[in-house]
């Protein structure tokens, strides 16, 4: 799992976002075990309390569930995972549309560009 | 165990008329990794030396685990000085025995496991190691005690970025809910992800303390950016 942090936003919020991306993208499989807090904190290079706080928030949102004796798991509720995937996709779309609008592209132009886009087109 | 690992009230210390600490108040809660951040000469090292009993305050009070600084507190405080302080002629294996002899809470097993992961042999002489490896050995010895409070004075000074990452990784890996770690530094961008909260120290006083995420959330800037703003020359 890749962790990237920007310096001007809370680390806790960025961990929550990264974890959502890992879950939506399948890097953390539905129903799969989540590594221990200490290991995740070491991997991400962050404070263990901050990691703990982010995981608690993901539990609150229903993406993770914790079992007292055996640790934390990713939800196996496909609808919850799909909802996260869709909300991340929408956020990406908003970003993309914003950038395109700044370049003066309308919706129809954007749709045409996306439709006809082939890999390697950007190098031409 | 009390919730507060270290408490300072109105701590004062001067060196021949020059004030190093002038009424410093501070509380460090258990299970926290905190940054003591300030420019050179702001009082960081003086505070750390008072906390581990190397210096006596002129006035004010300091409590470690609810008790005064002394024989008992020294058994609970693990200190990493801001310079290399180990006998150069010793071999790594001898240094482990040296620490084990001094500190009853020292875990030889833990120290050996960490040294092994670095590929450092027991037979290696301390003086033959690179500066980075010397710093790592000294940190490993400090972190291999089961202390209540770890005082790390400039653990990142003068080492390369890869060594900094190793040192920060070792601090995270040794995190425990029952102890606290104080990291004094001015290399803030490197440490801020590892810290719960920060204390800004200037002219021997704490003038700002907050959690890292609160600073980022409320001010929309990193602790490093805030530090540069506050201490602009």
mmCIF file of N, CA and C in Angstrom, chain B residues 78-81 84 86 99 106 110-111 114-115 118 126 132-145 150-156 163-172 174 181-183:
data_model
loop_
_atom_site.group_PDB
_atom_site.id
_atom_site.type_symbol
_atom_site.label_atom_id
_atom_site.label_comp_id
_atom_site.label_asym_id
_atom_site.label_seq_id
_atom_site.Cartn_x
_atom_site.Cartn_y
_atom_site.Cartn_z
ATOM 1 N N UNK B 78 14.801 7.276 30.054
ATOM 2 C CA UNK B 78 15.863 6.852 29.151
ATOM 3 C C UNK B 78 16.248 8.044 28.283
ATOM 4 N N UNK B 79 17.542 8.363 28.293
ATOM 5 C CA UNK B 79 17.997 9.632 27.721
ATOM 6 C C UNK B 79 18.968 9.410 26.564
ATOM 7 N N UNK B 80 18.706 10.083 25.460
ATOM 8 C CA UNK B 80 19.634 10.085 24.329
ATOM 9 C C UNK B 80 20.248 11.478 24.251
ATOM 10 N N UNK B 81 21.542 11.608 24.577
ATOM 11 C CA UNK B 81 22.158 12.945 24.551
ATOM 12 C C UNK B 81 22.280 13.485 23.123
ATOM 13 N N UNK B 84 27.405 12.141 20.616
ATOM 14 C CA UNK B 84 27.774 10.739 20.863
ATOM 15 C C UNK B 84 28.498 10.664 22.197
ATOM 16 N N UNK B 86 29.112 7.417 23.929
ATOM 17 C CA UNK B 86 29.492 6.055 24.317
ATOM 18 C C UNK B 86 31.002 5.900 24.219
ATOM 19 N N UNK B 99 25.193 -1.389 28.981
ATOM 20 C CA UNK B 99 23.852 -0.874 29.259
ATOM 21 C C UNK B 99 23.071 -1.808 30.169
ATOM 22 N N UNK B 106 16.746 -2.719 30.952
ATOM 23 C CA UNK B 106 17.292 -2.848 29.605
ATOM 24 C C UNK B 106 17.040 -4.251 29.054
ATOM 25 N N UNK B 110 15.877 -7.253 22.898
ATOM 26 C CA UNK B 110 15.354 -6.219 22.008
ATOM 27 C C UNK B 110 16.512 -5.515 21.277
ATOM 28 N N UNK B 111 17.549 -5.155 22.035
ATOM 29 C CA UNK B 111 18.692 -4.460 21.450
ATOM 30 C C UNK B 111 19.358 -5.330 20.385
ATOM 31 N N UNK B 114 17.306 -5.518 17.173
ATOM 32 C CA UNK B 114 17.378 -4.299 16.370
ATOM 33 C C UNK B 114 18.748 -4.145 15.705
ATOM 34 N N UNK B 115 19.798 -4.501 16.442
ATOM 35 C CA UNK B 115 21.143 -4.398 15.866
ATOM 36 C C UNK B 115 21.316 -5.398 14.732
ATOM 37 N N UNK B 118 20.076 -4.352 11.448
ATOM 38 C CA UNK B 118 20.969 -3.386 10.793
ATOM 39 C C UNK B 118 22.220 -4.071 10.254
ATOM 40 N N UNK B 126 32.932 0.296 18.186
ATOM 41 C CA UNK B 126 32.096 1.488 18.027
ATOM 42 C C UNK B 126 32.821 2.534 17.185
ATOM 43 N N UNK B 132 26.401 7.631 10.950
ATOM 44 C CA UNK B 132 24.998 7.204 10.942
ATOM 45 C C UNK B 132 24.784 5.969 11.804
ATOM 46 N N UNK B 133 25.701 4.988 11.668
ATOM 47 C CA UNK B 133 25.556 3.761 12.460
ATOM 48 C C UNK B 133 25.795 4.006 13.948
ATOM 49 N N UNK B 134 26.702 4.916 14.272
ATOM 50 C CA UNK B 134 26.911 5.266 15.682
ATOM 51 C C UNK B 134 25.635 5.828 16.278
ATOM 52 N N UNK B 135 25.004 6.742 15.524
ATOM 53 C CA UNK B 135 23.745 7.344 16.003
ATOM 54 C C UNK B 135 22.684 6.260 16.186
ATOM 55 N N UNK B 136 22.638 5.317 15.216
ATOM 56 C CA UNK B 136 21.631 4.253 15.303
ATOM 57 C C UNK B 136 21.878 3.381 16.522
ATOM 58 N N UNK B 137 23.138 3.011 16.773
ATOM 59 C CA UNK B 137 23.457 2.157 17.931
ATOM 60 C C UNK B 137 23.045 2.863 19.219
ATOM 61 N N UNK B 138 23.364 4.163 19.300
ATOM 62 C CA UNK B 138 23.035 4.899 20.516
ATOM 63 C C UNK B 138 21.520 4.977 20.719
ATOM 64 N N UNK B 139 20.783 5.161 19.608
ATOM 65 C CA UNK B 139 19.321 5.196 19.707
ATOM 66 C C UNK B 139 18.772 3.832 20.125
ATOM 67 N N UNK B 140 19.306 2.765 19.524
ATOM 68 C CA UNK B 140 18.835 1.411 19.854
ATOM 69 C C UNK B 140 19.031 1.138 21.345
ATOM 70 N N UNK B 141 20.189 1.514 21.872
ATOM 71 C CA UNK B 141 20.450 1.282 23.298
ATOM 72 C C UNK B 141 19.450 2.070 24.150
ATOM 73 N N UNK B 142 19.172 3.303 23.742
ATOM 74 C CA UNK B 142 18.230 4.151 24.490
ATOM 75 C C UNK B 142 16.819 3.572 24.452
ATOM 76 N N UNK B 143 16.396 3.098 23.264
ATOM 77 C CA UNK B 143 15.021 2.616 23.101
ATOM 78 C C UNK B 143 14.839 1.196 23.634
ATOM 79 N N UNK B 144 15.911 0.513 23.946
ATOM 80 C CA UNK B 144 15.795 -0.872 24.420
ATOM 81 C C UNK B 144 15.523 -0.960 25.915
ATOM 82 N N UNK B 145 15.401 0.198 26.568
ATOM 83 C CA UNK B 145 14.975 0.176 27.969
ATOM 84 C C UNK B 145 13.451 0.239 28.025
ATOM 85 N N UNK B 150 11.094 8.615 27.441
ATOM 86 C CA UNK B 150 12.287 8.613 26.603
ATOM 87 C C UNK B 150 12.551 10.057 26.204
ATOM 88 N N UNK B 151 13.725 10.559 26.537
ATOM 89 C CA UNK B 151 14.080 11.929 26.184
ATOM 90 C C UNK B 151 15.140 11.879 25.097
ATOM 91 N N UNK B 152 14.764 12.242 23.894
ATOM 92 C CA UNK B 152 15.684 12.151 22.763
ATOM 93 C C UNK B 152 16.080 13.559 22.338
ATOM 94 N N UNK B 153 17.324 13.918 22.625
ATOM 95 C CA UNK B 153 17.798 15.263 22.318
ATOM 96 C C UNK B 153 18.444 15.276 20.939
ATOM 97 N N UNK B 154 17.785 15.906 20.005
ATOM 98 C CA UNK B 154 18.261 15.994 18.623
ATOM 99 C C UNK B 154 18.652 14.636 18.040
ATOM 100 N N UNK B 155 17.734 13.672 17.997
ATOM 101 C CA UNK B 155 18.104 12.352 17.478
ATOM 102 C C UNK B 155 18.364 12.355 15.971
ATOM 103 N N UNK B 156 17.961 13.436 15.287
ATOM 104 C CA UNK B 156 18.074 13.454 13.827
ATOM 105 C C UNK B 156 19.191 14.363 13.331
ATOM 106 N N UNK B 163 18.866 7.498 7.264
ATOM 107 C CA UNK B 163 19.077 7.216 8.686
ATOM 108 C C UNK B 163 17.979 7.862 9.524
ATOM 109 N N UNK B 164 17.553 9.067 9.113
ATOM 110 C CA UNK B 164 16.430 9.715 9.811
ATOM 111 C C UNK B 164 15.196 8.839 9.763
ATOM 112 N N UNK B 165 14.901 8.290 8.572
ATOM 113 C CA UNK B 165 13.736 7.409 8.434
ATOM 114 C C UNK B 165 13.869 6.192 9.335
ATOM 115 N N UNK B 166 15.083 5.650 9.405
ATOM 116 C CA UNK B 166 15.296 4.481 10.265
ATOM 117 C C UNK B 166 15.004 4.847 11.723
ATOM 118 N N UNK B 167 15.532 5.978 12.151
ATOM 119 C CA UNK B 167 15.377 6.402 13.546
ATOM 120 C C UNK B 167 13.896 6.640 13.876
ATOM 121 N N UNK B 168 13.185 7.313 12.969
ATOM 122 C CA UNK B 168 11.760 7.567 13.206
ATOM 123 C C UNK B 168 10.972 6.257 13.205
ATOM 124 N N UNK B 169 11.363 5.336 12.301
ATOM 125 C CA UNK B 169 10.707 4.025 12.256
ATOM 126 C C UNK B 169 10.913 3.274 13.559
ATOM 127 N N UNK B 170 12.121 3.375 14.110
ATOM 128 C CA UNK B 170 12.416 2.688 15.377
ATOM 129 C C UNK B 170 11.595 3.293 16.509
ATOM 130 N N UNK B 171 11.388 4.602 16.477
ATOM 131 C CA UNK B 171 10.580 5.258 17.517
ATOM 132 C C UNK B 171 9.129 4.790 17.419
ATOM 133 N N UNK B 172 8.585 4.696 16.193
ATOM 134 C CA UNK B 172 7.208 4.215 16.009
ATOM 135 C C UNK B 172 7.097 2.754 16.452
ATOM 136 N N UNK B 174 8.706 1.167 18.607
ATOM 137 C CA UNK B 174 8.835 0.990 20.053
ATOM 138 C C UNK B 174 7.741 1.701 20.836
ATOM 139 N N UNK B 181 7.407 9.654 24.649
ATOM 140 C CA UNK B 181 8.672 9.978 24.003
ATOM 141 C C UNK B 181 8.707 11.477 23.736
ATOM 142 N N UNK B 182 9.792 12.115 24.138
ATOM 143 C CA UNK B 182 9.989 13.532 23.822
ATOM 144 C C UNK B 182 11.127 13.620 22.812
ATOM 145 N N UNK B 183 10.851 14.245 21.680
ATOM 146 C CA UNK B 183 11.876 14.414 20.649
ATOM 147 C C UNK B 183 12.165 15.899 20.528
#
